[in-house]
mmCIF file of C-alpha atoms and ligand atoms in Angstrom:
data_model
loop_
_atom_site.group_PDB
_atom_site.id
_atom_site.type_symbol
_atom_site.label_atom_id
_atom_site.label_comp_id
_atom_site.label_asym_id
_atom_site.label_seq_id
_atom_site.Cartn_x
_atom_site.Cartn_y
_atom_site.Cartn_z
ATOM 1 C CA MET A 1294 -22.982 -8.970 27.835
ATOM 2 C CA GLU A 1295 -19.380 -9.290 26.795
ATOM 3 C CA LYS A 1296 -18.909 -11.125 23.521
ATOM 4 C CA ASN A 1297 -15.982 -13.481 23.140
ATOM 5 C CA SER A 1298 -16.136 -13.734 19.371
ATOM 6 C CA ILE A 1299 -17.710 -12.075 16.353
ATOM 7 C CA THR A 1300 -17.978 -12.961 12.673
ATOM 8 C CA ILE A 1301 -18.003 -10.187 10.096
ATOM 9 C CA ILE A 1302 -17.948 -9.835 6.318
ATOM 10 C CA GLN A 1303 -14.315 -9.987 5.193
ATOM 11 C CA PRO A 1304 -12.954 -6.405 5.485
ATOM 12 C CA ASP A 1305 -11.269 -4.127 2.911
ATOM 13 C CA ASP A 1306 -8.445 -1.649 3.407
ATOM 14 C CA TRP A 1307 -9.271 1.382 1.271
ATOM 15 C CA HIS A 1308 -5.798 2.997 1.440
ATOM 16 C CA ILE A 1309 -2.481 1.185 1.552
ATOM 17 C CA HIS A 1310 1.148 1.516 0.457
ATOM 18 C CA LEU A 1311 2.592 -1.773 -0.797
ATOM 19 C CA ARG A 1312 5.783 -0.275 -2.333
ATOM 20 C CA GLU A 1313 7.811 -2.320 -4.831
ATOM 21 C CA GLY A 1314 10.686 -4.805 -4.848
ATOM 22 C CA SER A 1315 11.699 -6.881 -1.844
ATOM 23 C CA ILE A 1316 9.880 -4.744 0.737
ATOM 24 C CA THR A 1317 6.576 -5.631 -0.962
ATOM 25 C CA LYS A 1318 7.289 -9.345 -0.425
ATOM 26 C CA LEU A 1319 7.758 -8.629 3.253
ATOM 27 C CA VAL A 1320 4.595 -6.584 3.825
ATOM 28 C CA ILE A 1321 1.940 -7.813 1.407
ATOM 29 C CA GLN A 1322 1.081 -10.950 3.382
ATOM 30 C CA ASP A 1323 -0.133 -8.880 6.328
ATOM 31 C CA THR A 1324 -2.828 -7.561 4.006
ATOM 32 C CA TYR A 1325 -3.766 -10.475 1.719
ATOM 33 C CA SER A 1326 -4.160 -12.853 4.651
ATOM 34 C CA VAL A 1327 -7.064 -10.824 6.079
ATOM 35 C CA PHE A 1328 -8.495 -8.329 3.589
ATOM 36 C CA GLY A 1329 -10.570 -8.954 0.473
ATOM 37 C CA ARG A 1330 -9.448 -5.810 -1.310
ATOM 38 C CA ALA A 1331 -7.032 -2.956 -0.742
ATOM 39 C CA LEU A 1332 -6.794 0.334 -2.578
ATOM 40 C CA VAL A 1333 -3.128 0.538 -3.570
ATOM 41 C CA MET A 1334 -1.445 3.951 -3.570
ATOM 42 C CA PRO A 1335 0.532 5.011 -6.653
ATOM 43 C CA ASN A 1336 3.369 6.978 -4.964
ATOM 44 C CA LEU A 1337 6.161 4.618 -5.942
ATOM 45 C CA ASP A 1338 9.666 6.027 -6.533
ATOM 46 C CA LYS A 1339 8.520 6.256 -10.141
ATOM 47 C CA PRO A 1340 4.840 7.169 -9.703
ATOM 48 C CA ILE A 1341 2.070 5.241 -11.444
ATOM 49 C CA PHE A 1342 0.948 7.759 -14.054
ATOM 50 C CA LYS A 1343 -0.755 5.595 -16.670
ATOM 51 C CA PRO A 1344 -3.196 2.634 -16.621
ATOM 52 C CA ARG A 1345 -0.597 0.435 -18.330
ATOM 53 C CA GLU A 1346 1.865 1.041 -15.464
ATOM 54 C CA ALA A 1347 -0.850 0.283 -12.922
ATOM 55 C CA ILE A 1348 -1.622 -3.007 -14.669
ATOM 56 C CA GLU A 1349 2.083 -3.970 -14.652
ATOM 57 C CA TYR A 1350 2.294 -3.106 -10.963
ATOM 58 C CA ARG A 1351 -0.867 -5.132 -10.279
ATOM 59 C CA ASN A 1352 0.625 -8.138 -12.083
ATOM 60 C CA PHE A 1353 3.727 -7.840 -9.890
ATOM 61 C CA LEU A 1354 1.548 -7.761 -6.753
ATOM 62 C CA ASN A 1355 -0.570 -10.692 -7.928
ATOM 63 C CA GLY A 1356 2.619 -12.700 -8.430
ATOM 64 C CA LEU A 1357 3.231 -12.426 -4.677
ATOM 65 C CA ILE A 1358 -0.263 -13.500 -3.633
ATOM 66 C CA PRO A 1359 -0.930 -17.232 -3.178
ATOM 67 C CA LYS A 1360 -3.551 -18.790 -5.474
ATOM 68 C CA SER A 1361 -5.567 -19.759 -2.419
ATOM 69 C CA SER A 1362 -6.093 -16.098 -1.509
ATOM 70 C CA ASN A 1363 -9.068 -14.123 -2.852
ATOM 71 C CA PHE A 1364 -7.271 -10.804 -2.258
ATOM 72 C CA SER A 1365 -7.649 -8.268 -5.050
ATOM 73 C CA PRO A 1366 -5.415 -5.175 -5.291
ATOM 74 C CA ILE A 1367 -7.436 -2.194 -6.528
ATOM 75 C CA MET A 1368 -5.232 0.254 -8.378
ATOM 76 C CA THR A 1369 -5.014 4.054 -8.444
ATOM 77 C CA LEU A 1370 -3.260 6.493 -10.761
ATOM 78 C CA TYR A 1371 -1.181 9.409 -9.507
ATOM 79 C CA LEU A 1372 -2.962 12.578 -10.635
ATOM 80 C CA ASN A 1373 -0.893 14.090 -13.443
ATOM 81 C CA GLU A 1374 -1.464 16.301 -16.435
ATOM 82 C CA ASN A 1375 -0.991 13.522 -18.993
ATOM 83 C CA ILE A 1376 -4.147 11.661 -17.937
ATOM 84 C CA THR A 1377 -6.452 11.409 -20.966
ATOM 85 C CA ARG A 1378 -10.142 10.786 -21.500
ATOM 86 C CA ASP A 1379 -9.278 7.231 -22.583
ATOM 87 C CA ASP A 1380 -7.365 6.651 -19.335
ATOM 88 C CA ILE A 1381 -10.392 7.807 -17.367
ATOM 89 C CA LYS A 1382 -12.674 5.512 -19.370
ATOM 90 C CA ILE A 1383 -10.375 2.558 -18.613
ATOM 91 C CA ILE A 1384 -10.463 3.341 -14.883
ATOM 92 C CA SER A 1385 -14.209 3.808 -14.979
ATOM 93 C CA SER A 1386 -14.892 0.473 -16.642
ATOM 94 C CA SER A 1387 -12.540 -1.846 -14.704
ATOM 95 C CA GLU A 1388 -13.173 -3.146 -11.212
ATOM 96 C CA ASN A 1389 -9.398 -3.446 -10.816
ATOM 97 C CA PHE A 1390 -9.180 0.364 -10.671
ATOM 98 C CA GLY A 1391 -10.464 2.500 -7.818
ATOM 99 C CA GLY A 1392 -9.642 6.062 -8.798
ATOM 100 C CA ILE A 1393 -7.031 8.780 -9.124
ATOM 101 C CA LYS A 1394 -4.967 10.018 -6.187
ATOM 102 C CA TYR A 1395 -4.297 13.712 -5.721
ATOM 103 C CA TYR A 1396 -1.012 14.504 -3.948
ATOM 104 C CA PRO A 1397 -0.283 18.166 -3.327
ATOM 105 C CA LYS A 1398 3.368 18.652 -4.302
ATOM 106 C CA GLY A 1399 5.776 18.123 -1.427
ATOM 107 C CA VAL A 1400 3.317 17.018 1.282
ATOM 108 C CA THR A 1401 4.585 13.502 1.837
ATOM 109 C CA THR A 1402 6.634 10.516 0.577
ATOM 110 C CA ASN A 1403 7.215 10.636 -3.204
ATOM 111 C CA SER A 1404 4.971 13.623 -3.796
ATOM 112 C CA SER A 1405 7.495 15.746 -5.701
ATOM 113 C CA LYS A 1406 5.485 15.130 -8.903
ATOM 114 C CA GLY A 1407 2.313 16.288 -7.171
ATOM 115 C CA VAL A 1408 -0.065 19.157 -7.807
ATOM 116 C CA THR A 1409 0.957 22.809 -7.515
ATOM 117 C CA ASP A 1410 -2.018 24.534 -9.160
ATOM 118 C CA TYR A 1411 -5.151 22.458 -8.581
ATOM 119 C CA LYS A 1412 -7.159 24.599 -10.993
ATOM 120 C CA SER A 1413 -5.059 23.309 -13.868
ATOM 121 C CA PHE A 1414 -6.648 19.883 -13.218
ATOM 122 C CA PHE A 1415 -10.231 21.037 -13.674
ATOM 123 C CA ARG A 1416 -10.282 19.449 -17.154
ATOM 124 C CA ILE A 1417 -9.500 16.078 -15.555
ATOM 125 C CA PHE A 1418 -11.929 16.562 -12.644
ATOM 126 C CA GLU A 1419 -14.675 17.292 -15.149
ATOM 127 C CA LEU A 1420 -14.000 14.012 -16.978
ATOM 128 C CA MET A 1421 -13.823 12.099 -13.698
ATOM 129 C CA GLU A 1422 -17.162 13.553 -12.684
ATOM 130 C CA LYS A 1423 -18.649 12.582 -16.034
ATOM 131 C CA TYR A 1424 -17.311 8.994 -15.970
ATOM 132 C CA ASN A 1425 -17.929 8.489 -12.250
ATOM 133 C CA VAL A 1426 -14.261 8.021 -11.311
ATOM 134 C CA THR A 1427 -13.351 8.682 -7.669
ATOM 135 C CA LEU A 1428 -10.762 11.268 -6.662
ATOM 136 C CA GLN A 1429 -8.785 10.269 -3.571
ATOM 137 C CA ILE A 1430 -7.245 13.316 -1.922
ATOM 138 C CA HIS A 1431 -4.309 13.800 0.400
ATOM 139 C CA GLY A 1432 -5.873 16.834 2.032
ATOM 140 C CA GLU A 1433 -3.048 19.095 3.107
ATOM 141 C CA VAL A 1434 -1.478 22.282 1.790
ATOM 142 C CA SER A 1435 2.291 22.318 1.709
ATOM 143 C CA ASP A 1436 2.765 26.098 2.027
ATOM 144 C CA LYS A 1437 5.662 26.936 4.319
ATOM 145 C CA SER A 1438 3.608 29.807 5.715
ATOM 146 C CA VAL A 1439 0.924 27.455 7.096
ATOM 147 C CA ASP A 1440 1.572 25.770 10.420
ATOM 148 C CA GLU A 1441 2.028 21.995 10.127
ATOM 149 C CA PHE A 1442 -0.955 21.346 12.394
ATOM 150 C CA ASP A 1443 -3.280 23.582 10.352
ATOM 151 C CA ARG A 1444 -2.491 22.193 6.920
ATOM 152 C CA GLU A 1445 -5.495 19.893 6.659
ATOM 153 C CA LYS A 1446 -7.915 22.611 7.760
ATOM 154 C CA VAL A 1447 -6.515 25.151 5.300
ATOM 155 C CA PHE A 1448 -6.716 22.600 2.476
ATOM 156 C CA ILE A 1449 -10.356 21.866 3.274
ATOM 157 C CA ASP A 1450 -11.323 25.519 3.502
ATOM 158 C CA LYS A 1451 -9.386 26.801 0.491
ATOM 159 C CA VAL A 1452 -8.960 23.928 -1.962
ATOM 160 C CA LEU A 1453 -11.425 21.130 -1.259
ATOM 161 C CA SER A 1454 -14.367 23.480 -0.757
ATOM 162 C CA ASP A 1455 -13.661 25.037 -4.127
ATOM 163 C CA ILE A 1456 -13.367 21.657 -5.910
ATOM 164 C CA VAL A 1457 -16.667 20.561 -4.360
ATOM 165 C CA ARG A 1458 -18.341 23.793 -5.517
ATOM 166 C CA GLN A 1459 -17.042 23.426 -9.069
ATOM 167 C CA PHE A 1460 -17.715 19.679 -9.381
ATOM 168 C CA PRO A 1461 -20.700 18.863 -7.191
ATOM 169 C CA GLN A 1462 -21.138 15.336 -8.571
ATOM 170 C CA LEU A 1463 -17.457 14.323 -8.371
ATOM 171 C CA LYS A 1464 -16.933 11.340 -6.050
ATOM 172 C CA ILE A 1465 -14.261 12.249 -3.511
ATOM 173 C CA VAL A 1466 -12.582 10.424 -0.649
ATOM 174 C CA LEU A 1467 -10.726 12.703 1.729
ATOM 175 C CA GLU A 1468 -7.988 10.309 2.805
ATOM 176 C CA HIS A 1469 -6.650 9.670 6.297
ATOM 177 C CA ILE A 1470 -8.496 12.503 7.996
ATOM 178 C CA THR A 1471 -6.987 13.792 11.213
ATOM 179 C CA SER A 1472 -9.171 16.546 12.646
ATOM 180 C CA ARG A 1473 -12.559 17.408 14.033
ATOM 181 C CA HIS A 1474 -12.797 19.997 11.280
ATOM 182 C CA ALA A 1475 -12.481 17.252 8.642
ATOM 183 C CA VAL A 1476 -15.088 15.087 10.361
ATOM 184 C CA GLU A 1477 -17.572 17.957 10.387
ATOM 185 C CA PHE A 1478 -16.831 18.914 6.794
ATOM 186 C CA ILE A 1479 -17.471 15.383 5.523
ATOM 187 C CA LYS A 1480 -20.581 14.912 7.661
ATOM 188 C CA ASN A 1481 -22.084 18.091 6.224
ATOM 189 C CA ALA A 1482 -21.072 17.422 2.627
ATOM 190 C CA SER A 1483 -23.143 15.653 -0.015
ATOM 191 C CA SER A 1484 -23.291 11.868 -0.255
ATOM 192 C CA ASN A 1485 -20.590 11.702 -2.957
ATOM 193 C CA LEU A 1486 -17.992 12.742 -0.358
ATOM 194 C CA SER A 1487 -16.586 10.375 2.229
ATOM 195 C CA ALA A 1488 -13.417 9.890 4.259
ATOM 196 C CA THR A 1489 -11.010 7.185 5.309
ATOM 197 C CA ILE A 1490 -9.597 6.962 8.827
ATOM 198 C CA THR A 1491 -6.414 5.162 9.871
ATOM 199 C CA ALA A 1492 -5.890 3.067 12.993
ATOM 200 C CA HIS A 1493 -3.081 5.331 14.173
ATOM 201 C CA HIS A 1494 -5.238 8.463 14.040
ATOM 202 C CA LEU A 1495 -7.852 6.639 16.138
ATOM 203 C CA LEU A 1496 -5.374 5.445 18.751
ATOM 204 C CA TYR A 1497 -2.867 8.261 19.040
ATOM 205 C CA GLU A 1498 -2.677 12.024 19.429
ATOM 206 C CA ARG A 1499 0.332 14.299 19.044
ATOM 207 C CA ASN A 1500 1.259 14.075 22.734
ATOM 208 C CA ASP A 1501 1.925 10.365 22.234
ATOM 209 C CA MET A 1502 4.425 11.226 19.511
ATOM 210 C CA LEU A 1503 6.072 14.241 21.133
ATOM 211 C CA SER A 1504 5.657 14.402 24.905
ATOM 212 C CA TYR A 1505 7.228 11.292 26.384
ATOM 213 C CA GLY A 1506 10.348 11.023 24.233
ATOM 214 C CA LEU A 1507 10.169 11.471 20.475
ATOM 215 C CA LYS A 1508 8.433 8.517 18.789
ATOM 216 C CA PRO A 1509 9.566 8.453 15.151
ATOM 217 C CA HIS A 1510 7.406 5.421 14.362
ATOM 218 C CA LEU A 1511 4.292 7.501 15.033
ATOM 219 C CA TYR A 1512 5.425 10.225 12.650
ATOM 220 C CA CYS A 1513 3.103 10.322 9.652
ATOM 221 C CA LYS A 1514 1.381 12.699 7.259
ATOM 222 C CA PRO A 1515 -1.004 14.263 7.913
ATOM 223 C CA ILE A 1516 0.559 14.581 11.342
ATOM 224 C CA LEU A 1517 -1.249 13.436 14.502
ATOM 225 C CA LYS A 1518 -3.371 16.226 15.941
ATOM 226 C CA ARG A 1519 -4.807 17.116 19.368
ATOM 227 C CA ASN A 1520 -6.731 14.937 21.769
ATOM 228 C CA SER A 1521 -10.045 16.577 20.791
ATOM 229 C CA ASP A 1522 -9.386 15.676 17.153
ATOM 230 C CA MET A 1523 -8.631 12.055 18.016
ATOM 231 C CA ILE A 1524 -11.877 11.911 19.988
ATOM 232 C CA ALA A 1525 -13.900 13.336 17.087
ATOM 233 C CA LEU A 1526 -12.396 10.717 14.741
ATOM 234 C CA SER A 1527 -13.032 7.941 17.272
ATOM 235 C CA ASN A 1528 -16.624 8.954 17.855
ATOM 236 C CA VAL A 1529 -17.511 9.013 14.193
ATOM 237 C CA ALA A 1530 -15.745 5.704 13.425
ATOM 238 C CA LEU A 1531 -17.315 3.984 16.431
ATOM 239 C CA SER A 1532 -20.764 5.281 15.441
ATOM 240 C CA GLY A 1533 -20.623 3.343 12.151
ATOM 241 C CA HIS A 1534 -21.498 6.528 10.197
ATOM 242 C CA LYS A 1535 -21.738 5.476 6.546
ATOM 243 C CA LYS A 1536 -19.398 8.177 5.190
ATOM 244 C CA PHE A 1537 -16.377 6.979 7.185
ATOM 245 C CA PHE A 1538 -14.424 3.789 6.652
ATOM 246 C CA LEU A 1539 -11.057 2.127 7.125
ATOM 247 C CA GLY A 1540 -8.086 3.169 5.011
ATOM 248 C CA SER A 1541 -5.046 2.162 7.040
ATOM 249 C CA ASP A 1542 -2.443 4.260 5.196
ATOM 250 C CA SER A 1543 -0.078 1.531 6.339
ATOM 251 C CA ALA A 1544 3.213 2.898 5.002
ATOM 252 C CA PRO A 1545 6.310 0.768 5.514
ATOM 253 C CA HIS A 1546 9.720 2.421 5.783
ATOM 254 C CA LEU A 1547 12.902 0.652 6.846
ATOM 255 C CA ILE A 1548 13.980 1.373 10.410
ATOM 256 C CA GLY A 1549 16.998 3.397 9.267
ATOM 257 C CA ASP A 1550 14.796 5.668 7.186
ATOM 258 C CA LYS A 1551 12.503 6.330 10.161
ATOM 259 C CA GLN A 1552 15.191 6.744 12.834
ATOM 260 C CA SER A 1553 17.278 9.267 10.958
ATOM 261 C CA ASP A 1554 18.196 12.968 10.792
ATOM 262 C CA CYS A 1555 15.337 13.462 8.369
ATOM 263 C CA GLY A 1556 12.900 10.651 9.108
ATOM 264 C CA CYS A 1557 10.279 9.453 6.642
ATOM 265 C CA ALA A 1558 6.567 9.839 7.376
ATOM 266 C CA GLY A 1559 4.523 6.662 7.682
ATOM 267 C CA VAL A 1560 3.218 4.171 10.242
ATOM 268 C CA TYR A 1561 3.365 0.467 9.425
ATOM 269 C CA SER A 1562 -0.015 -0.590 10.781
ATOM 270 C CA ALA A 1563 -0.835 -3.569 8.541
ATOM 271 C CA LYS A 1564 0.515 -6.081 11.094
ATOM 272 C CA TYR A 1565 -2.497 -7.202 13.166
ATOM 273 C CA LEU A 1566 -4.446 -4.177 11.903
ATOM 274 C CA ILE A 1567 -7.835 -5.833 12.158
ATOM 275 C CA GLU A 1568 -7.105 -7.224 15.623
ATOM 276 C CA ILE A 1569 -5.990 -3.795 16.843
ATOM 277 C CA LEU A 1570 -9.167 -2.245 15.470
ATOM 278 C CA VAL A 1571 -11.553 -4.832 16.878
ATOM 279 C CA GLN A 1572 -9.949 -4.319 20.268
ATOM 280 C CA PHE A 1573 -10.489 -0.570 19.897
ATOM 281 C CA PHE A 1574 -14.196 -1.056 19.049
ATOM 282 C CA ASP A 1575 -14.536 -3.590 21.866
ATOM 283 C CA ASN A 1576 -12.914 -1.298 24.446
ATOM 284 C CA ASN A 1577 -15.397 1.386 23.436
ATOM 285 C CA ASN A 1578 -18.457 -0.889 23.579
ATOM 286 C CA SER A 1579 -19.034 -0.526 19.850
ATOM 287 C CA LEU A 1580 -18.495 -4.029 18.469
ATOM 288 C CA SER A 1581 -21.895 -3.835 16.785
ATOM 289 C CA ASN A 1582 -20.588 -1.090 14.445
ATOM 290 C CA PHE A 1583 -17.248 -2.712 13.668
ATOM 291 C CA GLU A 1584 -18.382 -4.414 10.463
ATOM 292 C CA LYS A 1585 -19.732 -1.133 9.087
ATOM 293 C CA PHE A 1586 -16.393 0.602 9.534
ATOM 294 C CA VAL A 1587 -14.161 -2.163 8.136
ATOM 295 C CA SER A 1588 -16.357 -4.102 5.683
ATOM 296 C CA LYS A 1589 -19.538 -2.320 4.607
ATOM 297 C CA ASN A 1590 -19.238 1.472 4.407
ATOM 298 C CA GLY A 1591 -16.292 1.447 2.007
ATOM 299 C CA ALA A 1592 -17.791 -1.180 -0.308
ATOM 300 C CA ASN A 1593 -21.038 0.786 -0.386
ATOM 301 C CA PHE A 1594 -19.261 4.036 -1.203
ATOM 302 C CA TYR A 1595 -17.205 2.416 -3.988
ATOM 303 C CA ASP A 1596 -20.331 0.637 -5.169
ATOM 304 C CA VAL A 1597 -18.827 -2.861 -5.091
ATOM 305 C CA SER A 1598 -20.383 -5.966 -3.589
ATOM 306 C CA PHE A 1599 -19.447 -7.137 -0.113
ATOM 307 C CA ASN A 1600 -16.726 -9.779 0.059
ATOM 308 C CA LYS A 1601 -18.076 -13.335 0.082
ATOM 309 C CA LYS A 1602 -15.816 -14.674 2.813
ATOM 310 C CA LYS A 1603 -16.248 -14.027 6.516
ATOM 311 C CA LEU A 1604 -13.707 -13.113 9.150
ATOM 312 C CA PHE A 1605 -14.002 -14.790 12.521
ATOM 313 C CA LEU A 1606 -12.524 -12.796 15.411
ATOM 314 C CA GLU A 1607 -12.149 -14.143 18.902
ATOM 315 C CA ARG A 1608 -10.740 -13.082 22.207
ATOM 316 C CA SER A 1609 -7.259 -14.537 22.554
ATOM 317 C CA ARG A 1610 -4.059 -12.794 23.596
ATOM 318 C CA ILE A 1611 -1.260 -12.262 21.055
ATOM 319 C CA LYS A 1612 1.913 -10.229 21.007
ATOM 320 C CA ILE A 1613 2.731 -7.860 18.176
ATOM 321 C CA PRO A 1614 6.329 -8.605 17.148
ATOM 322 C CA ASN A 1615 9.096 -6.100 17.942
ATOM 323 C CA PHE A 1616 9.905 -5.918 14.242
ATOM 324 C CA ILE A 1617 9.175 -7.650 10.957
ATOM 325 C CA GLY A 1618 11.788 -8.745 8.437
ATOM 326 C CA ASN A 1619 15.431 -9.308 9.282
ATOM 327 C CA GLU A 1620 18.579 -7.345 10.099
ATOM 328 C CA GLU A 1621 18.940 -6.166 6.479
ATOM 329 C CA MET A 1622 15.318 -5.228 6.043
ATOM 330 C CA LYS A 1623 13.669 -4.305 9.301
ATOM 331 C CA ILE A 1624 10.336 -2.546 9.822
ATOM 332 C CA ILE A 1625 8.881 -1.566 13.197
ATOM 333 C CA PRO A 1626 5.114 -2.161 13.244
ATOM 334 C CA MET A 1627 2.616 -0.024 15.112
ATOM 335 C CA MET A 1628 2.306 -1.186 18.768
ATOM 336 C CA ALA A 1629 5.508 -3.232 18.442
ATOM 337 C CA GLY A 1630 5.973 -5.508 21.448
ATOM 338 C CA GLU A 1631 2.505 -4.811 22.867
ATOM 339 C CA PHE A 1632 -0.219 -7.362 23.515
ATOM 340 C CA ILE A 1633 -3.698 -7.420 22.030
ATOM 341 C CA ASN A 1634 -6.618 -9.511 23.114
ATOM 342 C CA TRP A 1635 -8.074 -10.573 19.769
ATOM 343 C CA THR A 1636 -7.086 -12.888 16.925
ATOM 344 C CA SER A 1637 -8.691 -13.440 13.520
ATOM 345 C CA LYS A 1638 -9.237 -16.229 11.015
ATOM 346 C CA LEU A 1639 -10.803 -16.169 7.539
ATOM 347 C CA VAL A 1640 -13.674 -18.598 7.010
ATOM 348 C CA GLU A 1641 -15.498 -19.536 3.782
HETATM 349 O O1 DOR B 2181 2.644 9.084 6.539
HETATM 350 C C1 DOR B 2181 2.471 8.914 5.340
HETATM 351 N N1 DOR B 2181 3.217 8.035 4.639
HETATM 352 N N2 DOR B 2181 1.535 9.626 4.719
HETATM 353 C C2 DOR B 2181 1.384 9.599 3.392
HETATM 354 O O2 DOR B 2181 0.544 10.297 2.885
HETATM 355 C C3 DOR B 2181 2.275 8.773 2.551
HETATM 356 C C4 DOR B 2181 2.875 7.681 3.301
HETATM 357 C C5 DOR B 2181 4.045 7.023 2.584
HETATM 358 O O3 DOR B 2181 3.925 6.749 1.392
HETATM 359 O O4 DOR B 2181 5.071 6.786 3.219
HETATM 360 ZN ZN1 ZN B 2182 -1.132 7.139 2.097
#
């Protein structure tokens, strides 16, 4: 029987870009008004290299969150060679920290300070393994010789497989996976490996971006793949499999930076993210697994308690705005101008 409403444990977004300055003020409300926690990415213009910088950034974010909200930003450091044992101990012992993010150099926005030789970070991986600190990975190689659409697969086969062999106890999240190959790799890996999936990789394939006029607002990294990849991601998310959970990778860029000669990668999906996802689970007759994907699997993997609040979702038609912000600061959200059939409300 068709359900007209569901109530779930308040969800978390285990991968988000909140930026800094005035753009943060514009976007953060889309997240704090729904989610209990979000794992905040450290790829600011000046990357977050040290715990002290992460704490300052967290204070800035908290200053934008109303007192009535229970939202907690969970911080990450940008993997860099100056990370010390003490830094890792701080991350390990504070619930305000979620891990260290590995950006291969040159793969995406603000990754120029990223990793070139991953083996030179084995000292840090060893400490992370010892202190139970999670490594979040942007899983793509940036070699010019590797085709854009194969970069995730080559990373998994050459780099990730080696890291897993060398550090079998290291907790790893392969972020924003995009391919059937990634789904299979994570399914077959040990329980300390898991993966996040974005809404845009569940809803779109590369044809949507390339075949009916170029859609710059669907351009992201890792790039959208084939239909069979989208189906593999959808099937595993809809199944509620415990190793896969929501990390939106919502990544705001101003319209001029997206619609340009050299457009930035990133989809702004935070606007009505949870409503878009519940509609996706509903359309695929999988509402019973929705809470696992958005509220339970991630908390279980990160070993934190479920949020205390509940989110009530009900069938009711709303329109996603054509843009957010104003003429000076305009961002085009995912599914801009389209209708969805669900709304949400936090309840105690
Ligand atoms: O599309 C993306 N945008 N992928 C990333 O990995 C980074 C993000 C951003 O920061 O803009
Ligand atoms: Zn990201």
